[in-house]
Short mmCIF file of C-alpha atoms in Angstrom, two decimals:
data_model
loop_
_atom_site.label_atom_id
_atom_site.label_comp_id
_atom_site.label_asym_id
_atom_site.label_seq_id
_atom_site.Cartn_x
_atom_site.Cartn_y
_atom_site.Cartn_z
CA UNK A 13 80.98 82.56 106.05
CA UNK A 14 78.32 84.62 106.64
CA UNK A 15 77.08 88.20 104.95
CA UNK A 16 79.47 90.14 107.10
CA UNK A 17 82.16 88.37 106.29
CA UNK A 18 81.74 88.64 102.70
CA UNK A 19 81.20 92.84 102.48
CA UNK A 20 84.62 92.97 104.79
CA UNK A 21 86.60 90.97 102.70
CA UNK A 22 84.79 93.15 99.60
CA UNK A 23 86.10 96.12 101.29
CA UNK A 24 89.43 94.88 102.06
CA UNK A 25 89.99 93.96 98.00
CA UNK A 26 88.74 97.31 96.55
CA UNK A 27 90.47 99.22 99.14
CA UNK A 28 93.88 97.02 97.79
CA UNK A 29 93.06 97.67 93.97
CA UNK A 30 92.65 101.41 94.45
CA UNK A 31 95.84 101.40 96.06
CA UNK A 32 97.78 99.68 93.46
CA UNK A 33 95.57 101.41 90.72
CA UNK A 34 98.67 103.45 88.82
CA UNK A 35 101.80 102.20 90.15
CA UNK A 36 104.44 101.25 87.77
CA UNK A 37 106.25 98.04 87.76
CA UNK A 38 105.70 94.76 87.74
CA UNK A 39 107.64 94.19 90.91
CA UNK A 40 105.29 96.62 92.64
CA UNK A 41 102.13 94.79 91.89
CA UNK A 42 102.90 91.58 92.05
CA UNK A 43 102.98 91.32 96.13
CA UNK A 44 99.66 93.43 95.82
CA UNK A 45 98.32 90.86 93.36
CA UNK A 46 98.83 87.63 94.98
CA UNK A 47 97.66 88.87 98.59
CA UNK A 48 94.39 89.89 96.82
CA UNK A 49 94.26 86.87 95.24
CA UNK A 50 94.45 85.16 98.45
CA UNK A 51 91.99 87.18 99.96
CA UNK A 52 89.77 85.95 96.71
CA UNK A 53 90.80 82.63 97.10
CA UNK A 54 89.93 82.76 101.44
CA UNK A 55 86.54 84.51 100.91
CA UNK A 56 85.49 81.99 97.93
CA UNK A 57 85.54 84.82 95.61
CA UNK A 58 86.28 83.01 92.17
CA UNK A 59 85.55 85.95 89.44
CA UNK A 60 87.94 87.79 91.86
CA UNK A 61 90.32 85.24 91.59
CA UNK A 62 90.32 84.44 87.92
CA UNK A 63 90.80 88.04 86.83
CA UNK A 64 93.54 88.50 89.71
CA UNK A 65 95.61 85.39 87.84
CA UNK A 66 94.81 86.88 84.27
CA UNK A 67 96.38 90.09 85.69
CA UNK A 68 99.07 88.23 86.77
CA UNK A 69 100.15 86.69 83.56
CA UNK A 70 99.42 90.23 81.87
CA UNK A 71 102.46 91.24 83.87
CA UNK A 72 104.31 88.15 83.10
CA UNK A 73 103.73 89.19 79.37
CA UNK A 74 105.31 92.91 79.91
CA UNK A 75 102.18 94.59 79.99
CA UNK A 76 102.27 97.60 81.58
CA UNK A 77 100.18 100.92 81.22
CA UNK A 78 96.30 100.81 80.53
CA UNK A 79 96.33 97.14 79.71
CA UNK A 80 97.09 96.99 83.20
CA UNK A 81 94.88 99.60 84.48
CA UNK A 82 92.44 97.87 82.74
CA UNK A 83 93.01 94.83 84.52
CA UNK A 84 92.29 96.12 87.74
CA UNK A 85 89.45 97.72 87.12
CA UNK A 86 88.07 93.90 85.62
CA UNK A 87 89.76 93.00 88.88
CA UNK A 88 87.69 95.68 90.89
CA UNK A 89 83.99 94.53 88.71
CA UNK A 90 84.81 91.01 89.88
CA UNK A 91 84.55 91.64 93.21
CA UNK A 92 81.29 93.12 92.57
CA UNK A 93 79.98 90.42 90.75
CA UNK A 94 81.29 88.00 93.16
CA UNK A 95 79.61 90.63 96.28
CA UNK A 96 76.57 90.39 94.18
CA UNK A 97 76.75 86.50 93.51
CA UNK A 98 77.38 85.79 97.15
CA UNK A 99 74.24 87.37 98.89
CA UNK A 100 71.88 86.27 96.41
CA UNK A 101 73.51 82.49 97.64
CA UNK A 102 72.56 83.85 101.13
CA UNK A 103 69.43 84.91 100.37
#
């Protein structure tokens, strides 16, 4: 996977959280959740992925509100970290 690859698939994610940033409903999110944790999972992005299943099981719990919003924006930092943890690996 090369550098490219890795700020597309960065894109791709935060584009997905800000879309799902405030919608209600467990039911909602879910399908958002588990396609951006396969895009995580696909791109080798494991802070990304770890957050995205603690968000998961946040729902599972009946979490709902800022807990939640709080979640994705962990979910949206991973990525970050992971962007950030990924080109110093290609450097």
């Amino acid at each position: 996977m090369n550098n490219d690859d890795v700020i597309t698939a960065r894109a791709e994610l935060t584009r997905r959280i800000a879309a799902i940033e405030w919608r209600a409903g467990p039911s909602r999110l879910a399908p958002d959740i588990d396609r951006i944790h396969e895009l995580a999972r696909h791109h080798h992005l494991p802070a990304a992925m770890d957050v995205a299943n603690q968000l998961r099981l946040a729902l599972a719990r009946g979490e709902r509100g800022v807990p939640v919003h709080r979640w994705l924006q962990l979910l949206g930092q991973a990525v970050t970290v992971d962007q950030a943890e990924a080109t110093r690996r290609a450097a």
